[in-house]
Amino acid sequence: MTVSVYEEIAFWILGPLSLAGALGMLFSRSAVHSALWLVLTMLSLGVLYMVQDAPFLGIVQIIVYTGAIMMLFLFVLMLAGRESSDSVVEVLRGQRIWASLLGIGLAGLVVAGVARSLGDVTPAGLDNPAANGSGGPGNVANIGQSLFTRYLFPFELTSALLITAAIGAMVLAYTRKQAKGGKNRQREMVNMRFRENTRPGALPGPGVFATADSVATPALLPDGSIAKESLSRIIETTPVTQIEEDEALADRHPDAHALTGAARDGDDGASIVASPASEERSE
Amino acid sequence: MSARELIANDPTWLSLVKAVLVFALLLVITILLIWFERRVLGRMQQRPGPNRVGPFGLLQTVADALKLAFKEDIRPKLADNWVYFLAPAISAGAAFLAFSVIPLGGQVNLFGYQTSLQLADMPVSLLVVLACSSVGVYGIVLGGWSSGSPYPLLGALRSAAQVISYEIAMGLSFVAVILFAGSLSTGDIVDAQGQGGVWYAFLLPVSFVIYVISMVGETNRAPFDLAEAESELIGGYHTEYSSIKFAMFFLGEYVNMVTVSAVATTLFLGGWHAPFWLGGVGGGVLNTGWWPLLWFLLKVVFMLFIFVWLRGALPRMRYDQFMKLGWKVLVPVNLVWIVAVVAVRTMRNTGVGTAQLLTIIGIVVVVVLAIVLLLPNRPAASDVEEVPVTGGDHPLPPLDLEVPKVPKRKPVAAAPAPELSAEEEGVPDGRA
């Protein structure tokens, strides 16, 4: 068994990289970082396969594992939030013992397998036509042929299993809310809004018709009164409570143009809002 | 000799030179593409577009790129440092990598070596393109996540779902081409189109249309630019990026556009072969030497024009409509199409004549039409509470709206002096 120079170079670059990826996955604290280290390992393995005359396997490794499966992992991790970390409480009893036992067992199997492949097995050579089937040299045609002739039944069974799993996931995720008459769709929401006849248009945005376009400034309705929906209670700087107090005091809609935030703080009366334009309107 | 054999004979230094050339070519195309896009869009919108820097504004992109590089590099406090740094590099790197398997031309003499104008070709080149695009998603997703801010995260989530969905449609549209070419190697596919004399765009129109739609979805371009959606998500995944990192994302997006256009050219538009009857001129002299590079670039520019055209003509789709299009239209249509193609191919291979084939196709079409006609119509929805709608499917506001009374105004007391002076000067909308 000979190893070409390029193969050796590739191995000594990719081997440490994939090992580093595996270790990084184990020891990094953030779940997303773990996933990324694993991606590094998978990419290195994919390229290693390509170096070993198995380009199809290598590319499929990259497309399926890094492109689809790890992306799904990342998706979930990102949705779970960046601060979420693993809990260190053991939920399963004896988990550590079983994990270490099985881990050692797996390691033993892998070492035995590798040792055997290094010892008494002669490599057939994937590019050698005699070693392959009738699909000719190269492994794309041969894999296709094996998959759709010899292994057709297992292949179809696997796809049936996957489809079953996908349908099961969909059924589980499909709640009453998504069924007809459950959650209101956009169309139904619009109809409802129109039927109730209170506000056919959209809610006013902050600062609309007002004298400034800050979120702290309430929107004004066409009649000049304050649109209270435009003020968010969540944002602290908006004067929701202030306006409510004023309203309670005056027992009427306050004049939006007289909203002088600065004057309230004991300023010299240089109001933020009393612009010439609004003055003209008020006169 | 096939392209793959020619490339396999390349010495290492020639491969490196080719890599540098491809890189430079992509950069130049990107610079010109941005200018091209802005000019064409300007023309479509009845304005000149960039026309100040250099002749016809050609150097506008160079000026913009220089300016962008010297801007302040902002890193959000909540950003995840390493990943934030890594994301734009992945995005741009994957885009460049995919271009390595595109055949730019046939056999040429490069520095005394007979070689093919292609950096690399493998038996699985087509899958390399798919692999690169699936790795490129990492750039977007990680960029969105690591920014530590809600808009980028939303953009990243959208983008991940979008690219993965459209990759399926894209992969399926390759299948018919692979069936006809009998190979996954890009060089072989171009050769097969040259020998057959028919571009696969004409032979497999459904695959071509689906590919064009999914390539727009894949590159996050208008009308499918939901991941960036300026009006909804500010900038989507790159909201928090600035300076050179933003430039990398920008570069990645445009190189990706070039790459998917090049893939469309390779798979469906005959690759580097001279278009239409030009291939026959002078015994095929236009398909030799450096001519193919010209045809290839022209075809790529044509595909890029389609990108720009779509952006100028179509509004952004809603997210659910977009997903519906991908999963409920493109994928099923593609599957049915592949089955049809396989059926026709099998019949041809088993010696069924053209007349018989057409008869069989006619019978199938008639049967399908009959089934469609016999299917009962969907009953019209009879909702009594339905609000009247106009022809445009938009609800009318109720006609008996009460106009609220205008309350009495109170003049504002004691307007400050500087503002009064502003009024005298005639400032239209003074803000103090």
XYZ file of C-alpha atoms in Angstrom:
715
model
C 0.000 0.000 0.000
C 1.631 3.236 -1.105
C 0.680 6.726 -0.072
C 1.390 9.562 -2.468
C 2.990 12.793 -1.302
C -0.196 14.791 -1.824
C -2.194 12.272 0.114
C 0.264 12.536 2.968
C 0.142 16.326 2.950
C -3.656 16.222 2.939
C -3.686 13.750 5.789
C -1.314 15.720 8.000
C -3.378 18.849 7.492
C -6.839 17.330 7.768
C -6.106 14.774 10.487
C -5.097 17.305 13.155
C -7.922 19.600 12.031
C -10.568 16.944 12.480
C -9.059 15.925 15.812
C -9.031 19.555 16.935
C -12.665 19.821 15.855
C -13.623 16.788 17.899
C -11.818 18.034 21.004
C -13.206 21.518 20.541
C -16.685 20.088 20.347
C -16.194 18.297 23.646
C -14.678 21.176 25.538
C -16.361 24.331 24.295
C -18.897 25.859 26.614
C -21.402 27.264 24.185
C -23.608 24.792 22.334
C -23.274 26.717 19.071
C -19.494 26.620 19.319
C -19.682 22.865 19.885
C -21.763 22.509 16.757
C -19.275 24.582 14.783
C -16.336 22.467 15.922
C -18.256 19.412 14.818
C -18.781 21.039 11.422
C -15.018 21.420 11.138
C -14.551 17.720 11.855
C -17.166 16.753 9.292
C -15.680 18.969 6.607
C -12.205 17.547 7.224
C -13.556 14.009 7.039
C -15.372 14.836 3.816
C -12.182 16.095 2.207
C -10.313 13.040 3.510
C -12.839 10.786 1.774
C -12.257 12.706 -1.438
C -8.527 12.195 -1.118
C -9.200 8.470 -0.668
C -10.761 8.149 -4.148
C -14.294 8.463 -2.815
C -15.383 11.880 -4.094
C -19.065 11.002 -4.034
C -18.976 9.964 -0.404
C -16.960 13.047 0.539
C -19.302 15.489 -1.151
C -22.388 13.744 0.183
C -20.856 13.931 3.649
C -20.511 17.693 3.242
C -23.954 18.223 1.724
C -25.905 15.965 4.043
C -24.063 16.232 7.338
C -22.781 19.794 7.353
C -25.326 21.254 4.982
C -28.506 19.694 6.270
C -28.129 17.963 9.619
C -25.785 20.377 11.377
C -27.744 23.281 9.948
C -30.851 21.842 11.573
C -28.944 21.537 14.860
C -27.798 25.137 14.617
C -31.316 26.204 13.802
C -32.626 24.666 17.003
C -29.735 25.991 19.085
C -30.247 29.483 17.760
C -33.936 29.337 18.540
C -33.184 28.052 22.028
C -31.291 31.245 22.735
C -27.664 32.123 23.167
C -27.575 32.022 26.946
C -28.955 28.530 27.335
C -26.327 26.111 28.576
C -26.382 22.450 29.470
C -27.603 21.537 32.889
C -25.150 19.376 34.774
C -27.792 17.495 36.734
C -27.941 13.832 35.790
C -31.455 12.895 34.823
C -30.832 9.255 33.963
C -29.589 7.060 36.766
C -26.161 5.525 36.163
C -25.760 7.552 32.993
C -22.075 8.163 33.537
C -21.219 4.521 34.094
C -23.156 3.363 31.056
C -21.783 6.143 28.919
C -18.202 5.347 29.818
C -18.738 1.593 29.382
C -20.334 1.994 25.989
C -17.763 4.582 24.984
C -14.914 2.237 25.812
C -16.700 -0.542 23.942
C -17.099 1.629 20.865
C -13.483 2.686 21.015
C -12.464 -0.976 21.214
C -14.571 -1.813 18.157
C -13.145 1.077 16.157
C -9.559 0.225 17.087
C -10.116 -3.433 16.213
C -11.667 -2.490 12.879
C -8.874 -0.121 11.977
C -6.230 -2.600 13.075
C -7.774 -5.270 10.872
C -7.981 -2.955 7.882
C -4.323 -2.044 8.323
C -3.237 -5.655 8.641
C -4.521 -8.463 6.490
C -6.731 -6.655 3.967
C -5.493 -5.806 0.487
C -7.066 -2.625 -0.879
C -9.097 -3.244 -4.011
C -8.680 0.295 -5.308
C -11.864 2.187 -6.055
C -10.678 3.326 -9.467
C -9.841 -0.209 -10.526
C -12.514 -1.440 -12.981
C -11.994 -5.094 -12.069
C -12.761 -4.448 -8.419
C -15.916 -2.540 -9.251
C -19.082 -3.836 -10.789
C -20.039 -3.309 -14.394
C -20.517 0.416 -13.851
C -16.995 1.116 -15.035
C -14.301 2.979 -13.119
C -15.123 5.639 -10.591
C -17.644 5.344 -7.837
C -20.617 7.452 -8.915
C -21.950 4.998 -11.489
C -21.100 2.013 -9.293
C -22.821 3.392 -6.231
C -25.861 4.160 -8.368
C -25.912 0.688 -9.787
C -25.559 -1.065 -6.434
C -28.133 1.195 -4.845
C -30.787 0.582 -7.470
C -30.195 -3.108 -8.146
C -28.674 -5.053 -5.298
C -29.664 -2.793 -2.445
C -32.907 -1.494 -3.894
C -35.107 -3.015 -1.201
C -33.108 -1.739 1.817
C -32.849 1.617 0.083
C -36.617 1.866 -0.379
C -37.200 0.648 3.159
C -34.944 3.374 4.501
C -36.772 6.023 2.516
C -40.113 4.674 3.778
C -38.790 4.893 7.329
C -37.671 8.476 6.795
C -40.994 9.466 5.279
C -42.815 7.892 8.193
C -40.679 9.865 10.603
C -41.320 13.086 8.697
C -45.074 12.504 8.640
C -45.036 11.624 12.329
C -43.222 14.858 13.128
C -45.747 16.811 11.095
C -48.704 15.158 12.811
C -47.209 15.873 16.216
C -46.462 19.470 15.339
C -49.857 20.078 13.756
C -51.913 21.468 16.591
C -55.484 22.600 16.727
C -54.356 26.159 16.264
C -53.228 25.508 12.715
C -56.438 23.745 11.710
C -59.264 25.628 10.054
C -61.142 27.711 12.577
C -58.271 27.570 15.046
C -55.897 30.463 14.786
C -57.093 33.436 12.779
C -55.350 33.925 9.476
C -54.463 37.308 8.086
C -57.596 37.350 5.929
C -59.856 36.533 8.879
C -58.168 39.157 11.007
C -58.833 41.790 8.362
C -62.470 40.742 8.070
C -62.877 40.859 11.827
C -61.390 44.295 12.044
C -63.760 45.591 9.416
C -66.781 43.913 10.935
C -66.162 45.446 14.328
C -66.068 48.816 12.619
C -63.916 50.527 15.196
C -60.688 51.044 13.361
C -60.595 50.041 9.729
C -57.140 51.423 9.119
C -53.842 50.384 10.560
C -52.815 51.513 14.001
C -50.965 54.816 13.934
C -47.213 54.671 14.139
C -45.391 56.761 16.669
C -44.822 60.325 15.626
C -47.431 60.370 12.889
C -48.916 63.859 12.520
C -47.010 64.816 15.630
C -44.439 67.502 15.997
C -41.505 65.125 16.233
C -40.916 61.608 15.007
C -39.494 60.185 18.202
C -41.101 57.129 19.795
C -41.625 59.287 22.832
C -43.973 61.572 20.932
C -47.510 60.319 20.573
C -49.246 60.112 17.228
C -52.042 62.573 16.687
C -55.376 61.661 15.257
C -56.684 63.866 12.449
C -58.695 65.871 14.983
C -55.564 66.699 16.920
C -56.184 64.446 19.881
C -53.599 61.956 21.016
C -53.721 58.420 19.691
C -52.911 56.505 22.806
C -52.312 53.275 20.896
C -49.241 54.845 19.415
C -47.545 54.965 22.796
C -45.960 51.789 24.001
C -46.017 50.989 27.669
C -42.970 48.833 27.205
C -40.755 51.729 26.212
C -40.005 53.699 29.348
C -39.476 57.046 27.703
C -42.986 57.270 26.316
C -45.217 59.485 28.426
C -48.155 57.063 28.700
C -48.772 57.501 32.384
C -48.038 61.171 32.127
C -50.725 61.615 29.519
C -53.174 59.558 31.520
C -52.555 61.752 34.548
C -53.045 64.852 32.474
C -56.228 63.471 31.070
C -57.532 62.674 34.493
C -56.709 66.210 35.642
C -58.201 67.987 32.692
C -61.080 65.557 32.207
C -60.825 66.059 28.491
C -58.430 65.278 25.650
C -55.248 67.257 26.187
C -54.116 69.521 23.422
C -51.288 67.700 21.759
C -49.664 70.910 20.656
C -49.376 72.052 24.214
C -47.398 68.988 25.177
C -44.308 70.658 26.493
C -42.095 67.967 27.939
C -39.256 70.330 28.709
C -41.442 72.822 30.535
C -42.615 70.056 32.824
C -39.095 69.581 34.066
C -38.949 73.167 35.172
C -37.255 74.392 32.045
C -37.406 77.991 30.912
C -40.287 77.160 28.674
C -38.325 76.453 25.502
C -40.701 73.731 24.470
C -39.718 70.889 22.225
C -42.925 70.759 20.375
C -44.367 74.218 19.928
C -43.303 74.632 16.342
C -44.393 77.547 14.200
C -46.381 75.223 11.960
C -48.480 73.936 14.809
C -49.017 77.448 16.072
C -50.396 78.512 12.767
C -52.768 75.627 12.797
C -53.953 76.351 16.286
C -54.779 79.938 15.559
C -9.605 14.428 -24.625
C -12.210 15.334 -22.085
C -11.804 18.332 -19.837
C -11.160 16.120 -16.831
C -8.221 14.350 -18.459
C -6.748 17.654 -19.609
C -7.004 19.159 -16.138
C -5.540 16.072 -14.508
C -2.329 16.708 -16.489
C -1.936 20.243 -15.109
C 1.234 20.831 -13.107
C 0.644 22.289 -9.653
C 1.847 25.776 -10.539
C -0.605 25.923 -13.449
C -3.477 25.049 -11.099
C -2.363 27.833 -8.773
C -2.191 30.290 -11.669
C -5.659 29.232 -12.749
C -6.967 29.692 -9.214
C -5.580 33.226 -9.111
C -7.056 33.965 -12.532
C -10.494 32.677 -11.512
C -10.334 34.736 -8.327
C -9.380 37.873 -10.258
C -12.040 37.219 -12.872
C -14.712 36.910 -10.204
C -13.617 40.130 -8.530
C -13.670 42.031 -11.810
C -17.048 40.577 -12.748
C -18.398 41.543 -9.328
C -17.220 45.127 -9.702
C -18.746 45.362 -13.156
C -21.885 43.539 -12.076
C -22.683 46.062 -9.357
C -22.243 48.863 -11.862
C -24.310 46.943 -14.445
C -27.080 46.333 -11.951
C -27.285 49.960 -10.912
C -27.221 51.196 -14.498
C -29.872 48.749 -15.701
C -32.064 49.396 -12.683
C -31.653 53.112 -13.282
C -32.734 52.708 -16.863
C -35.751 50.673 -15.796
C -36.677 53.358 -13.293
C -36.152 56.257 -15.747
C -33.063 57.688 -14.111
C -29.441 57.676 -15.211
C -27.872 55.594 -12.445
C -24.230 56.134 -11.428
C -22.564 58.308 -14.083
C -19.986 60.466 -12.336
C -16.944 58.345 -11.458
C -15.078 57.280 -14.560
C -16.610 56.842 -18.013
C -20.307 55.912 -17.685
C -19.768 55.690 -13.927
C -17.752 52.512 -14.419
C -15.470 53.217 -11.472
C -18.315 53.946 -9.062
C -18.030 50.483 -7.513
C -14.286 50.877 -7.024
C -14.861 54.170 -5.237
C -17.602 52.629 -3.093
C -15.439 49.648 -2.215
C -12.554 51.905 -1.176
C -14.865 53.976 0.960
C -16.419 50.898 2.521
C -13.041 49.477 3.474
C -12.074 52.624 5.357
C -15.259 52.883 7.363
C -15.276 52.201 11.073
C -15.462 48.535 11.934
C -18.170 48.255 14.557
C -18.543 45.178 16.698
C -21.679 44.955 18.809
C -21.175 44.415 22.515
C -23.280 41.261 22.538
C -21.555 39.796 19.495
C -19.855 36.440 19.718
C -16.361 37.545 18.690
C -14.998 34.559 16.788
C -18.167 33.609 15.032
C -18.876 37.231 14.190
C -15.505 37.376 12.488
C -15.817 33.982 10.827
C -19.246 34.410 9.224
C -18.414 36.867 6.424
C -15.322 34.860 5.539
C -17.369 31.681 5.154
C -19.949 33.505 3.105
C -17.435 34.896 0.625
C -15.179 31.828 0.631
C -17.903 29.338 -0.222
C -19.125 31.546 -3.048
C -15.656 31.664 -4.598
C -15.072 27.958 -4.118
C -18.141 26.916 -6.101
C -16.831 28.664 -9.174
C -13.774 26.390 -9.351
C -15.680 23.609 -11.131
C -17.199 25.825 -13.828
C -15.772 25.264 -17.325
C -14.996 28.681 -18.790
C -13.855 27.354 -22.137
C -12.476 24.427 -24.061
C -8.934 23.378 -24.784
C -6.450 26.263 -24.866
C -2.736 26.789 -24.768
C -1.922 28.314 -21.380
C 1.780 29.117 -20.805
C 2.820 26.361 -23.194
C 0.508 23.730 -21.726
C -2.515 22.273 -23.456
C -5.188 22.548 -20.822
C -8.844 23.261 -20.340
C -10.137 26.628 -19.158
C -11.412 25.170 -15.924
C -9.784 25.120 -12.521
C -10.981 21.692 -11.410
C -13.279 18.956 -12.562
C -14.337 15.915 -10.617
C -16.722 13.075 -11.360
C -19.024 14.849 -8.881
C -18.478 18.493 -9.855
C -22.162 19.286 -9.835
C -22.448 18.148 -6.245
C -19.542 20.431 -5.364
C -21.718 23.362 -6.401
C -24.495 22.163 -4.118
C -22.046 21.511 -1.277
C -20.602 25.014 -1.557
C -24.009 26.612 -1.473
C -24.966 24.569 1.574
C -21.766 25.609 3.348
C -22.375 29.213 2.278
C -25.568 29.240 4.325
C -23.394 28.945 7.405
C -22.045 32.401 6.708
C -25.501 33.897 6.750
C -26.814 31.903 9.677
C -23.754 32.440 11.861
C -23.601 36.122 10.937
C -27.189 36.507 12.042
C -26.742 34.567 15.238
C -23.433 36.034 16.346
C -24.588 39.634 15.993
C -26.606 39.202 19.164
C -29.510 41.265 17.956
C -33.047 40.264 16.972
C -33.236 41.485 13.375
C -30.153 39.618 12.187
C -31.355 36.501 13.977
C -34.708 36.683 12.217
C -32.984 37.259 8.909
C -30.683 34.309 9.523
C -33.556 32.000 10.403
C -35.462 33.038 7.324
C -32.431 32.614 5.187
C -31.601 29.159 6.522
C -35.128 27.904 5.891
C -35.189 29.561 2.499
C -31.890 28.303 1.200
C -32.461 24.750 2.433
C -35.925 24.646 0.830
C -34.759 26.017 -2.470
C -31.723 23.794 -2.527
C -34.093 20.861 -2.859
C -35.812 22.368 -5.879
C -32.408 23.242 -7.297
C -31.003 19.764 -6.778
C -34.061 18.205 -8.387
C -33.741 20.452 -11.422
C -30.229 19.047 -11.905
C -31.557 15.503 -12.103
C -33.003 15.708 -15.610
C -29.760 17.248 -16.885
C -27.712 14.488 -15.272
C -29.988 11.884 -16.874
C -29.391 13.348 -20.317
C -25.682 14.013 -19.950
C -25.011 10.761 -18.126
C -22.455 12.427 -15.874
C -22.101 14.651 -12.842
C -18.997 16.305 -14.208
C -19.527 19.852 -15.480
C -17.032 19.365 -18.300
C -18.893 16.274 -19.533
C -22.248 18.055 -19.343
C -20.975 20.877 -21.551
C -19.474 18.339 -23.974
C -22.761 16.438 -24.107
C -24.599 19.618 -25.059
C -21.991 20.351 -27.713
C -22.291 16.889 -29.237
C -26.068 16.781 -29.014
C -26.257 20.230 -30.537
C -29.242 21.152 -28.358
C -29.010 23.186 -25.200
C -30.738 21.587 -22.275
C -32.686 24.791 -21.740
C -34.645 23.902 -24.872
C -34.652 20.171 -24.285
C -35.640 20.433 -20.614
C -37.512 23.744 -20.332
C -39.258 22.859 -17.066
C -35.972 22.077 -15.335
C -34.501 25.302 -16.638
C -37.367 27.460 -15.379
C -37.302 25.768 -11.984
C -33.564 26.223 -11.770
C -33.831 29.921 -12.584
C -36.488 30.439 -9.918
C -34.601 28.484 -7.303
C -31.299 30.176 -8.069
C -32.901 33.525 -7.261
C -34.229 32.045 -4.017
C -30.860 30.515 -3.269
C -28.969 33.799 -3.597
C -31.414 35.833 -1.489
C -32.138 38.215 -4.317
C -35.279 40.209 -4.993
C -38.119 39.176 -5.193
C -36.967 36.519 -2.729
C -34.743 38.737 -0.574
C -36.646 37.917 2.595
C -33.462 37.367 4.534
C -32.404 40.967 3.989
C -35.770 42.664 3.505
C -34.762 46.270 4.139
C -38.285 47.341 4.983
C -38.928 44.548 7.468
C -35.626 43.468 8.948
C -33.496 46.548 8.204
C -30.751 44.499 6.595
C -31.475 41.037 7.893
C -28.446 38.982 8.767
C -25.928 41.758 8.039
C -27.663 44.528 9.976
C -24.889 44.765 12.556
C -22.009 44.411 10.129
C -19.990 47.325 8.874
C -16.845 48.133 6.962
C -14.818 45.298 5.477
C -16.934 42.557 7.052
C -20.029 43.943 5.416
C -18.067 44.207 2.203
C -17.312 40.478 2.462
C -21.000 39.653 2.754
C -21.720 41.935 -0.167
C -18.972 40.334 -2.214
C -20.212 36.876 -1.291
C -23.711 37.693 -2.456
C -22.563 39.022 -5.811
C -20.047 36.247 -6.427
C -22.829 33.822 -5.608
C -24.979 35.469 -8.258
C -22.196 35.035 -10.783
C -21.687 31.428 -9.735
C -25.318 30.385 -10.040
C -25.514 32.180 -13.389
C -22.435 30.292 -14.500
C -23.998 27.027 -13.367
C -27.142 27.870 -15.333
C -24.963 28.555 -18.360
C -23.088 25.298 -17.921
C -26.092 23.090 -17.364
C -28.727 24.624 -19.569
C -27.246 27.133 -21.998
C -24.594 24.989 -23.615
C -21.699 26.167 -21.464
C -18.931 27.752 -23.503
C -20.283 26.652 -26.885
C -21.041 29.343 -29.416
C -24.729 30.241 -29.386
C -27.113 29.034 -32.109
C -25.773 28.911 -35.673
C -22.467 30.585 -34.734
C -21.061 27.182 -33.804
C -21.160 26.135 -37.450
C -19.282 29.174 -38.804
C -15.998 28.247 -40.470
C -16.185 24.589 -39.473
C -16.594 25.362 -35.779
C -13.685 27.771 -35.453
C -15.683 29.835 -32.993
C -15.699 26.911 -30.567
C -11.906 26.689 -30.376
C -9.172 28.642 -28.665
C -10.196 31.615 -26.573
C -13.522 32.253 -28.313
C -15.488 30.068 -25.869
C -14.612 32.418 -23.002
C -16.482 35.183 -24.838
C -19.613 33.066 -25.341
C -19.493 31.894 -21.765
C -19.250 35.434 -20.417
C -22.032 36.630 -22.705
C -24.337 33.903 -21.463
C -23.458 34.671 -17.849
C -24.225 38.340 -18.454
C -27.558 37.318 -19.937
C -28.420 35.367 -16.773
C -27.257 38.254 -14.599
C -29.491 40.558 -16.590
C -32.401 38.302 -15.660
C -31.456 38.763 -11.998
C -31.487 42.532 -12.372
C -34.653 42.468 -14.407
C -36.453 40.458 -11.740
C -35.281 42.879 -9.085
C -36.508 45.833 -11.095
C -39.856 44.289 -11.980
C -41.157 42.318 -9.025
C -42.116 43.262 -5.472
C -40.908 41.158 -2.575
C -42.951 38.068 -1.834
C -44.430 37.348 1.543
C -42.615 34.644 3.457
C -45.461 32.108 3.470
C -46.124 32.639 -0.236
C -42.481 32.079 -0.892
C -42.365 28.815 1.057
C -45.592 27.681 -0.590
C -44.072 28.305 -4.014
C -41.022 26.279 -3.132
C -42.604 23.271 -1.478
C -46.030 23.069 -3.077
C -45.234 24.130 -6.629
C -41.589 23.766 -7.575
C -40.823 20.448 -5.871
C -43.955 18.526 -7.024
C -43.771 19.916 -10.565
C -40.144 18.924 -10.668
C -40.857 15.378 -9.490
C -43.603 14.883 -12.081
C -41.314 16.305 -14.734
C -38.481 13.960 -13.817
C -40.813 10.964 -14.015
C -42.004 12.128 -17.438
C -38.440 12.610 -18.665
C -37.422 9.188 -17.418
C -40.464 7.600 -19.085
C -39.686 9.232 -22.430
C -36.013 8.317 -22.164
C -36.816 4.702 -21.362
C -39.211 4.459 -24.277
C -36.653 5.916 -26.638
C -33.974 3.558 -25.355
C -36.200 0.545 -25.887
C -36.769 1.504 -29.522
C -40.143 3.201 -29.472
C -40.455 5.394 -32.585
C -41.225 9.116 -32.555
C -44.748 8.648 -33.886
C -45.580 6.080 -31.241
C -43.996 8.240 -28.553
C -46.054 11.248 -29.556
C -49.200 9.110 -29.570
C -48.469 7.872 -26.057
C -47.784 11.412 -24.832
C -51.033 12.577 -26.475
C -53.022 9.827 -24.766
C -51.503 10.700 -21.379
C -52.297 14.393 -21.876
C -55.892 13.596 -22.874
C -56.374 11.344 -19.852
C -54.957 13.971 -17.492
C -57.146 16.672 -19.035
C -60.227 14.440 -18.728
C -59.496 13.799 -15.054
C -59.000 17.508 -14.419
C -62.270 18.357 -16.169
C -64.185 15.660 -14.308
C -63.005 16.813 -10.905
C -65.802 18.714 -9.127
C -65.254 22.404 -8.558
C -64.496 23.557 -5.100
C -67.713 24.895 -3.526
C -67.691 28.651 -3.159
C -67.267 29.793 0.412
C -70.588 31.042 1.783
C -69.692 33.122 4.769
C -72.579 35.404 5.713
C -70.314 37.596 7.703
C -67.929 38.055 4.801
C -67.017 41.689 4.347
C -67.654 43.036 0.834
C -64.496 43.255 -1.187
C -63.636 45.150 -4.291
C -62.215 43.553 -7.404
C -58.716 43.829 -6.037
C -59.573 41.481 -3.174
C -59.087 44.313 -0.738
C -61.712 44.981 1.942
C -63.657 48.224 1.615
C -63.947 50.416 4.655
C -67.526 50.697 5.952
C -69.343 53.600 4.333
C -71.098 54.830 7.489
C -67.969 55.911 9.310
C -68.579 58.774 11.685
C -66.226 61.678 11.319
C -65.111 62.675 14.802
C -65.828 66.204 15.916
C -62.897 68.575 15.992
C -62.396 69.799 19.543
C -61.782 73.423 20.255
C -58.169 74.489 20.132
C -56.340 76.507 22.680
C -53.548 78.738 21.397
C -50.154 77.854 22.753
C -49.084 80.365 25.297
C -45.772 82.179 25.112
C -43.904 80.742 22.174
C -40.172 81.247 22.661
C -38.360 83.971 20.798
C -35.938 82.002 18.536
C -38.815 80.050 17.081
C -40.761 83.151 16.284
C -37.808 84.409 14.296
C -37.734 81.118 12.476
C -41.319 81.680 11.532
C -40.578 85.097 10.171
C -37.817 83.707 8.011
C -40.354 81.382 6.524
C -38.989 78.045 7.615
C -41.675 75.615 6.455
C -41.559 73.045 9.222
C -39.385 74.313 12.040
C -38.215 71.896 14.641
C -36.633 73.260 17.725
